[in-house]
Amino acid sequence: MSIIIVTGISGYIGGQVAVKLKDQGRQVIGVDTRPLPAHLEGKFDWFEQCDFDSDAFDKLMMEGKPDAIIHCAGTSLVGPSVTDPQLYYNNNVLNTVRLLDKIKDKFFWKPKIIFSSSASTYGNPIMVPCQEIDPAEPISPYGQSKLFIEWALAAYHRAYGIEYVAFRFFNACSADPQVRHGQEPNATHIIARVLESIRDNSDFLIYGNDYETEDGTCVRDYIHVDDIADAHARAIDVAVTSGVYNLGTKTGASNLEIVRLAEKVTGQRVNLSVGGKREGDPAMLTADPGKFVQVTGWAPKYNLEDMITHAWKWYTK
Ligand SMILES: NC(=O)c1ccc[n+]([C@@H]2O[C@H](COP(=O)([O-])OP(=O)(O)OC[C@H]3O[C@@H](n4cnc5c(N)ncnc54)[C@H](O)[C@@H]3O)[C@@H](O)[C@H]2O)c1
């Protein structure tokens, strides 16, 4: 039985990964600067409310000797990272480099690191679906912070033999299929926004309908959070070559498709209005996950209708 430490376990993705790892019979230790949400209390073997850059975390590491660190903790909003980048460089970059230093200098074994990177490392992609060999030119401090960590992981792997997998998630969405975990209220994600607008009978705004896409609205690659969790479990077990891996479905869905599917799943109408485009929003952003699929046999299990159905169950629980 493997022992895994999950940083950012109180968050959306860390929580779901941890639930999946427990389902698989592993020992899960979690840390987060926030308390565990009530619905996750008592589900893991140990939870410590602490920074991953702290003595308390180091103590847990030394006592637990985990086989892997699932590193989901981070500060992760694109817009705020532009107006206030300090936290992104400190919490994401500097703290993670210090964690790597400790693995090199302080801990006497080298756990594998599974790091939550992001599609934002691509910036405005030259073509879609994005492949890992495409240029990474992030346009926000958030994306830059993720790319810098990828570089640090690659350098520490080369120089000190630390094994890692950096997942570039595209749009993580939905909720645990058994409705045990999901996004917090008021998440900025489109599926969250549209479903909450249906539940609360409020308006839902689409940003722009004159993009060069089939129906004029932005196209994004949505991936079920439980498929992301499954990929993490495989990255622990399979001898994946250290490096960067996309996690997406390769197929995109437009904003309007999501609205129509949300109406189908819920049986209710969306109070839709259309606003102006947001600066820096590319028309299409999709990912080719082929590199990870080839090595591990992972494949997304859930389609968009499943994603909206599970999310709706979560929002109406
Ligand atoms: N949700 C997405 O669509 C998406 C897409 C791409 C990448 N990511 C990345 O995946 C990771 C998880 O995303 P999420 O959606 O679950 O975010 P989240 O905000 O729900 O969870 C992040 C958690 O990390 C914790 N945290 C932050 N700094 C910490 C620190 N120094 N020590 C301990 N805990 C700390 C926060 O309290 C929070 O609970 C993030 O790094 C994010 O950048 C998310």
GROMACS .gro file of C-alpha atoms and ligand atoms in nm:
model
  361
    1MET     CA    1   0.000   0.000   0.000
    2SER     CA    2   0.147   0.334  -0.098
    3ILE     CA    3   0.157   0.648   0.114
    4ILE     CA    4   0.080   0.972  -0.063
    5ILE     CA    5   0.092   1.333   0.053
    6VAL     CA    6  -0.152   1.570  -0.116
    7THR     CA    7  -0.087   1.944  -0.091
    8GLY     CA    8  -0.393   2.163  -0.142
    9ILE     CA    9  -0.621   1.880  -0.028
   10SER     CA   10  -0.896   2.121   0.079
   11GLY     CA   11  -0.923   2.247  -0.277
   12TYR     CA   12  -1.120   2.123  -0.574
   13ILE     CA   13  -0.865   1.901  -0.751
   14GLY     CA   14  -0.655   1.799  -0.449
   15GLY     CA   15  -0.973   1.688  -0.270
   16GLN     CA   16  -1.090   1.475  -0.562
   17VAL     CA   17  -0.749   1.317  -0.616
   18ALA     CA   18  -0.736   1.230  -0.245
   19VAL     CA   19  -1.086   1.076  -0.253
   20LYS     CA   20  -0.982   0.861  -0.551
   21LEU     CA   21  -0.658   0.751  -0.381
   22LYS     CA   22  -0.852   0.648  -0.070
   23ASP     CA   23  -1.098   0.453  -0.290
   24GLN     CA   24  -0.791   0.264  -0.416
   25GLY     CA   25  -0.689   0.171  -0.061
   26ARG     CA   26  -0.389   0.400  -0.030
   27GLN     CA   27  -0.280   0.592   0.275
   28VAL     CA   28  -0.347   0.961   0.220
   29ILE     CA   29  -0.196   1.247   0.419
   30GLY     CA   30  -0.324   1.592   0.331
   31VAL     CA   31  -0.208   1.945   0.398
   32ASP     CA   32  -0.369   2.277   0.324
   33THR     CA   33  -0.356   2.626   0.468
   34ARG     CA   34  -0.737   2.615   0.481
   35PRO     CA   35  -0.933   2.368   0.692
   36LEU     CA   36  -1.080   2.067   0.518
   37PRO     CA   37  -1.431   2.138   0.394
   38ALA     CA   38  -1.691   1.965   0.614
   39HIS     CA   39  -1.778   1.709   0.345
   40LEU     CA   40  -1.415   1.582   0.341
   41GLU     CA   41  -1.362   1.567   0.716
   42GLY     CA   42  -1.258   1.225   0.844
   43LYS     CA   43  -1.205   1.084   0.493
   44PHE     CA   44  -0.823   1.075   0.500
   45ASP     CA   45  -0.559   0.915   0.720
   46TRP     CA   46  -0.421   1.246   0.840
   47PHE     CA   47  -0.486   1.612   0.775
   48GLU     CA   48  -0.266   1.897   0.888
   49GLN     CA   49  -0.368   2.258   0.843
   50CYS     CA   50  -0.033   2.403   0.739
   51ASP     CA   51   0.164   2.556   0.456
   52PHE     CA   52   0.355   2.309   0.240
   53ASP     CA   53   0.652   2.536   0.304
   54SER     CA   54   0.662   2.490   0.683
   55ASP     CA   55   0.826   2.286   0.958
   56ALA     CA   56   0.493   2.110   1.020
   57PHE     CA   57   0.494   1.985   0.662
   58ASP     CA   58   0.856   1.870   0.684
   59LYS     CA   59   0.773   1.679   1.003
   60LEU     CA   60   0.485   1.504   0.825
   61MET     CA   61   0.718   1.417   0.540
   62MET     CA   62   0.979   1.270   0.773
   63GLU     CA   63   0.722   1.069   0.968
   64GLY     CA   64   0.510   0.953   0.672
   65LYS     CA   65   0.791   0.896   0.418
   66PRO     CA   66   0.543   0.918   0.130
   67ASP     CA   67   0.607   0.749  -0.203
   68ALA     CA   68   0.473   1.051  -0.387
   69ILE     CA   69   0.373   1.413  -0.336
   70ILE     CA   70   0.066   1.524  -0.526
   71HIS     CA   71   0.138   1.894  -0.541
   72CYS     CA   72  -0.192   2.074  -0.603
   73ALA     CA   73  -0.140   2.363  -0.361
   74GLY     CA   74  -0.108   2.691  -0.537
   75THR     CA   75  -0.254   3.031  -0.605
   76SER     CA   76  -0.440   3.003  -0.927
   77LEU     CA   77  -0.640   3.291  -1.069
   78VAL     CA   78  -0.523   3.429  -1.402
   79GLY     CA   79  -0.676   3.780  -1.377
   80PRO     CA   80  -0.564   3.860  -1.019
   81SER     CA   81  -0.214   3.735  -1.102
   82VAL     CA   82  -0.179   4.027  -1.344
   83THR     CA   83  -0.276   4.296  -1.094
   84ASP     CA   84  -0.105   4.133  -0.794
   85PRO     CA   85   0.169   3.892  -0.909
   86GLN     CA   86   0.359   3.880  -0.577
   87LEU     CA   87   0.170   3.581  -0.437
   88TYR     CA   88   0.214   3.384  -0.760
   89TYR     CA   89   0.591   3.408  -0.759
   90ASN     CA   90   0.618   3.355  -0.384
   91ASN     CA   91   0.360   3.089  -0.314
   92ASN     CA   92   0.386   2.901  -0.640
   93VAL     CA   93   0.748   2.940  -0.751
   94LEU     CA   94   0.963   3.010  -0.446
   95ASN     CA   95   0.780   2.773  -0.210
   96THR     CA   96   0.794   2.492  -0.465
   97VAL     CA   97   1.164   2.544  -0.531
   98ARG     CA   98   1.222   2.528  -0.154
   99LEU     CA   99   1.026   2.200  -0.148
  100LEU     CA  100   1.256   2.063  -0.420
  101ASP     CA  101   1.559   2.179  -0.221
  102LYS     CA  102   1.433   1.988   0.081
  103ILE     CA  103   1.385   1.673  -0.124
  104LYS     CA  104   1.742   1.713  -0.245
  105ASP     CA  105   1.909   1.813   0.085
  106LYS     CA  106   1.692   1.722   0.381
  107PHE     CA  107   1.479   1.417   0.312
  108PHE     CA  108   1.669   1.094   0.276
  109TRP     CA  109   1.454   0.951  -0.002
  110LYS     CA  110   1.312   1.102  -0.321
  111PRO     CA  111   0.933   1.089  -0.351
  112LYS     CA  112   0.792   1.130  -0.698
  113ILE     CA  113   0.623   1.465  -0.753
  114ILE     CA  114   0.297   1.494  -0.946
  115PHE     CA  115   0.258   1.865  -1.008
  116SER     CA  116  -0.056   2.059  -1.107
  117SER     CA  117   0.061   2.272  -1.396
  118SER     CA  118  -0.178   2.440  -1.634
  119ALA     CA  119  -0.289   2.501  -1.993
  120SER     CA  120  -0.205   2.866  -1.926
  121THR     CA  121   0.163   2.777  -1.984
  122TYR     CA  122   0.082   2.780  -2.359
  123GLY     CA  123  -0.041   3.141  -2.360
  124ASN     CA  124  -0.207   3.203  -2.697
  125PRO     CA  125  -0.130   2.870  -2.867
  126ILE     CA  126  -0.001   2.870  -3.224
  127MET     CA  127  -0.238   2.585  -3.310
  128VAL     CA  128  -0.488   2.354  -3.142
  129PRO     CA  129  -0.506   2.094  -3.006
  130CYS     CA  130  -0.195   2.195  -2.808
  131GLN     CA  131   0.088   1.945  -2.788
  132GLU     CA  132   0.361   1.942  -2.528
  133ILE     CA  133   0.624   2.020  -2.794
  134ASP     CA  134   0.447   2.348  -2.885
  135PRO     CA  135   0.599   2.675  -2.762
  136ALA     CA  136   0.508   2.769  -2.406
  137GLU     CA  137   0.463   3.145  -2.392
  138PRO     CA  138   0.239   3.224  -2.096
  139ILE     CA  139   0.076   3.566  -2.093
  140SER     CA  140  -0.002   3.595  -1.721
  141PRO     CA  141   0.213   3.575  -1.405
  142TYR     CA  142   0.002   3.273  -1.310
  143GLY     CA  143   0.099   3.087  -1.630
  144GLN     CA  144   0.458   3.202  -1.592
  145SER     CA  145   0.470   3.068  -1.236
  146LYS     CA  146   0.355   2.726  -1.359
  147LEU     CA  147   0.608   2.722  -1.642
  148PHE     CA  148   0.888   2.822  -1.409
  149ILE     CA  149   0.803   2.531  -1.178
  150GLU     CA  150   0.805   2.295  -1.478
  151TRP     CA  151   1.156   2.421  -1.561
  152ALA     CA  152   1.270   2.377  -1.200
  153LEU     CA  153   1.130   2.023  -1.195
  154ALA     CA  154   1.313   1.941  -1.519
  155ALA     CA  155   1.641   2.084  -1.387
  156TYR     CA  156   1.617   1.904  -1.051
  157HIS     CA  157   1.528   1.584  -1.230
  158ARG     CA  158   1.831   1.611  -1.456
  159ALA     CA  159   2.071   1.713  -1.183
  160TYR     CA  160   1.943   1.525  -0.876
  161GLY     CA  161   1.724   1.246  -1.012
  162ILE     CA  162   1.393   1.367  -0.867
  163GLU     CA  163   1.115   1.199  -1.068
  164TYR     CA  164   0.814   1.410  -1.163
  165VAL     CA  165   0.505   1.440  -1.377
  166ALA     CA  166   0.376   1.790  -1.452
  167PHE     CA  167   0.015   1.780  -1.569
  168ARG     CA  168  -0.108   2.067  -1.780
  169PHE     CA  169  -0.478   2.059  -1.696
  170PHE     CA  170  -0.715   2.220  -1.934
  171ASN     CA  171  -1.061   2.309  -1.794
  172ALA     CA  172  -1.115   2.090  -1.489
  173CYS     CA  173  -1.483   2.064  -1.417
  174SER     CA  174  -1.773   1.867  -1.270
  175ALA     CA  175  -1.794   1.685  -0.938
  176ASP     CA  176  -1.729   1.346  -0.785
  177PRO     CA  177  -1.961   1.096  -0.964
  178GLN     CA  178  -2.076   0.980  -0.619
  179VAL     CA  179  -2.134   1.344  -0.520
  180ARG     CA  180  -1.876   1.335  -0.237
  181HIS     CA  181  -1.680   1.642  -0.351
  182GLY     CA  182  -1.705   1.927  -0.597
  183GLN     CA  183  -1.638   2.294  -0.656
  184GLU     CA  184  -1.703   2.555  -0.393
  185PRO     CA  185  -1.989   2.801  -0.442
  186ASN     CA  186  -1.925   3.088  -0.685
  187ALA     CA  187  -1.638   2.919  -0.872
  188THR     CA  188  -1.537   3.117  -1.180
  189HIS     CA  189  -1.572   2.817  -1.411
  190ILE     CA  190  -1.836   2.837  -1.688
  191ILE     CA  191  -2.012   2.509  -1.595
  192ALA     CA  192  -2.031   2.623  -1.234
  193ARG     CA  193  -2.160   2.966  -1.340
  194VAL     CA  194  -2.426   2.837  -1.577
  195LEU     CA  195  -2.557   2.572  -1.335
  196GLU     CA  196  -2.565   2.811  -1.041
  197SER     CA  197  -2.752   3.062  -1.260
  198ILE     CA  198  -3.013   2.795  -1.338
  199ARG     CA  199  -3.041   2.691  -0.973
  200ASP     CA  200  -3.067   3.052  -0.852
  201ASN     CA  201  -3.275   3.174  -1.144
  202SER     CA  202  -3.023   3.447  -1.221
  203ASP     CA  203  -2.876   3.573  -1.550
  204PHE     CA  204  -2.586   3.401  -1.723
  205LEU     CA  205  -2.343   3.605  -1.933
  206ILE     CA  206  -2.141   3.473  -2.228
  207TYR     CA  207  -1.832   3.678  -2.315
  208GLY     CA  208  -1.845   3.738  -2.689
  209ASN     CA  209  -2.028   3.559  -2.971
  210ASP     CA  210  -1.825   3.673  -3.271
  211TYR     CA  211  -1.518   3.449  -3.238
  212GLU     CA  212  -1.406   3.247  -3.537
  213THR     CA  213  -1.572   2.930  -3.416
  214GLU     CA  214  -1.873   2.741  -3.545
  215ASP     CA  215  -2.130   2.923  -3.328
  216GLY     CA  216  -1.918   3.232  -3.253
  217THR     CA  217  -1.853   3.149  -2.887
  218CYS     CA  218  -1.523   3.038  -2.730
  219VAL     CA  219  -1.428   2.670  -2.746
  220ARG     CA  220  -1.251   2.505  -2.453
  221ASP     CA  221  -1.140   2.154  -2.358
  222TYR     CA  222  -1.333   2.032  -2.052
  223ILE     CA  223  -1.207   1.746  -1.844
  224HIS     CA  224  -1.388   1.572  -1.560
  225VAL     CA  225  -1.215   1.619  -1.226
  226ASP     CA  226  -1.246   1.245  -1.162
  227ASP     CA  227  -1.060   1.171  -1.488
  228ILE     CA  228  -0.789   1.407  -1.361
  229ALA     CA  229  -0.782   1.213  -1.035
  230ASP     CA  230  -0.751   0.886  -1.227
  231ALA     CA  231  -0.456   1.028  -1.424
  232HIS     CA  232  -0.281   1.115  -1.096
  233ALA     CA  233  -0.325   0.762  -0.967
  234ARG     CA  234  -0.172   0.624  -1.289
  235ALA     CA  235   0.114   0.872  -1.274
  236ILE     CA  236   0.201   0.734  -0.930
  237ASP     CA  237   0.195   0.370  -1.038
  238VAL     CA  238   0.322   0.366  -1.395
  239ALA     CA  239   0.687   0.431  -1.478
  240VAL     CA  240   0.607   0.752  -1.664
  241THR     CA  241   0.912   0.935  -1.800
  242SER     CA  242   0.958   1.256  -1.605
  243GLY     CA  243   0.818   1.549  -1.801
  244VAL     CA  244   0.517   1.754  -1.898
  245TYR     CA  245   0.186   1.593  -1.997
  246ASN     CA  246  -0.138   1.750  -2.123
  247LEU     CA  247  -0.459   1.643  -1.958
  248GLY     CA  248  -0.754   1.716  -2.179
  249THR     CA  249  -0.991   1.535  -2.413
  250LYS     CA  250  -0.875   1.679  -2.749
  251THR     CA  251  -1.233   1.774  -2.829
  252GLY     CA  252  -1.359   2.116  -2.740
  253ALA     CA  253  -1.704   2.245  -2.654
  254SER     CA  254  -1.829   2.597  -2.716
  255ASN     CA  255  -1.988   2.816  -2.451
  256LEU     CA  256  -2.322   2.787  -2.631
  257GLU     CA  257  -2.296   2.407  -2.642
  258ILE     CA  258  -2.252   2.409  -2.266
  259VAL     CA  259  -2.556   2.630  -2.220
  260ARG     CA  260  -2.770   2.404  -2.439
  261LEU     CA  261  -2.647   2.088  -2.267
  262ALA     CA  262  -2.707   2.243  -1.925
  263GLU     CA  263  -3.065   2.316  -2.032
  264LYS     CA  264  -3.103   1.954  -2.147
  265VAL     CA  265  -2.963   1.806  -1.825
  266THR     CA  266  -3.159   2.031  -1.589
  267GLY     CA  267  -3.476   2.062  -1.798
  268GLN     CA  268  -3.465   2.439  -1.736
  269ARG     CA  269  -3.397   2.747  -1.948
  270VAL     CA  270  -3.085   2.960  -1.906
  271ASN     CA  271  -3.142   3.339  -1.881
  272LEU     CA  272  -2.869   3.406  -2.135
  273SER     CA  273  -2.715   3.740  -2.223
  274VAL     CA  274  -2.409   3.816  -2.435
  275GLY     CA  275  -2.138   4.062  -2.328
  276GLY     CA  276  -1.815   4.180  -2.489
  277LYS     CA  277  -1.509   3.962  -2.539
  278ARG     CA  278  -1.258   3.940  -2.255
  279GLU     CA  279  -0.906   4.054  -2.331
  280GLY     CA  280  -0.665   3.766  -2.392
  281ASP     CA  281  -0.934   3.498  -2.440
  282PRO     CA  282  -0.829   3.284  -2.740
  283ALA     CA  283  -1.112   3.154  -2.961
  284MET     CA  284  -1.013   2.790  -2.916
  285LEU     CA  285  -0.804   2.608  -2.660
  286THR     CA  286  -0.790   2.230  -2.670
  287ALA     CA  287  -0.532   1.973  -2.566
  288ASP     CA  288  -0.389   1.663  -2.721
  289PRO     CA  289  -0.338   1.422  -2.428
  290GLY     CA  290  -0.184   1.157  -2.657
  291LYS     CA  291   0.155   1.155  -2.485
  292PHE     CA  292   0.008   1.052  -2.148
  293VAL     CA  293  -0.247   0.817  -2.309
  294GLN     CA  294   0.029   0.633  -2.494
  295VAL     CA  295   0.239   0.570  -2.183
  296THR     CA  296  -0.031   0.486  -1.930
  297GLY     CA  297  -0.342   0.380  -2.121
  298TRP     CA  298  -0.536   0.656  -1.945
  299ALA     CA  299  -0.843   0.780  -2.129
  300PRO     CA  300  -1.109   1.025  -2.022
  301LYS     CA  301  -1.410   0.824  -1.907
  302TYR     CA  302  -1.671   1.100  -1.894
  303ASN     CA  303  -1.823   1.307  -2.174
  304LEU     CA  304  -1.955   1.660  -2.145
  305GLU     CA  305  -2.309   1.550  -2.062
  306ASP     CA  306  -2.173   1.335  -1.775
  307MET     CA  307  -1.971   1.632  -1.653
  308ILE     CA  308  -2.275   1.859  -1.644
  309THR     CA  309  -2.493   1.587  -1.490
  310HIS     CA  310  -2.247   1.522  -1.203
  311ALA     CA  311  -2.197   1.894  -1.148
  312TRP     CA  312  -2.574   1.952  -1.136
  313LYS     CA  313  -2.611   1.677  -0.876
  314TRP     CA  314  -2.342   1.850  -0.670
  315TYR     CA  315  -2.502   2.195  -0.697
  316THR     CA  316  -2.843   2.066  -0.603
  317LYS     CA  317  -2.727   1.825  -0.331
  318LIG     N1  318  -0.920   2.402  -1.159
  318LIG     C1  319  -0.865   2.408  -1.280
  318LIG     O1  320  -0.935   2.411  -1.384
  318LIG     C2  321  -0.715   2.409  -1.295
  318LIG     C3  322  -0.662   2.414  -1.425
  318LIG     C4  323  -0.523   2.413  -1.438
  318LIG     C5  324  -0.440   2.406  -1.327
  318LIG     N2  325  -0.494   2.403  -1.202
  318LIG     C6  326  -0.403   2.396  -1.088
  318LIG     O2  327  -0.438   2.285  -1.009
  318LIG     C7  328  -0.415   2.311  -0.871
  318LIG     C8  329  -0.539   2.284  -0.792
  318LIG     O3  330  -0.643   2.363  -0.847
  318LIG     P1  331  -0.784   2.377  -0.775
  318LIG     O4  332  -0.883   2.414  -0.878
  318LIG     O5  333  -0.807   2.258  -0.689
  318LIG     O6  334  -0.755   2.504  -0.682
  318LIG     P2  335  -0.813   2.534  -0.536
  318LIG     O7  336  -0.791   2.680  -0.516
  318LIG     O8  337  -0.950   2.479  -0.522
  318LIG     O9  338  -0.715   2.451  -0.442
  318LIG     C9  339  -0.586   2.491  -0.413
  318LIG    C10  340  -0.565   2.467  -0.264
  318LIG    O10  341  -0.430   2.493  -0.232
  318LIG    C11  342  -0.425   2.550  -0.103
  318LIG     N3  343  -0.298   2.623  -0.088
  318LIG    C12  344  -0.254   2.729  -0.157
  318LIG     N4  345  -0.131   2.763  -0.117
  318LIG    C13  346  -0.095   2.674  -0.021
  318LIG    C14  347   0.022   2.655   0.056
  318LIG     N5  348   0.127   2.736   0.045
  318LIG     N6  349   0.028   2.550   0.142
  318LIG    C15  350  -0.078   2.466   0.156
  318LIG     N7  351  -0.194   2.481   0.086
  318LIG    C16  352  -0.201   2.584  -0.003
  318LIG    C17  353  -0.548   2.642  -0.101
  318LIG    O11  354  -0.585   2.674   0.032
  318LIG    C18  355  -0.649   2.558  -0.175
  318LIG    O12  356  -0.728   2.482  -0.086
  318LIG    C19  357  -0.369   2.456  -0.861
  318LIG    O13  358  -0.230   2.459  -0.848
  318LIG    C20  359  -0.412   2.516  -0.995
  318LIG    O14  360  -0.327   2.619  -1.034
  318LIG    C21  361  -0.630   2.404  -1.184
   0.00000   0.00000   0.00000
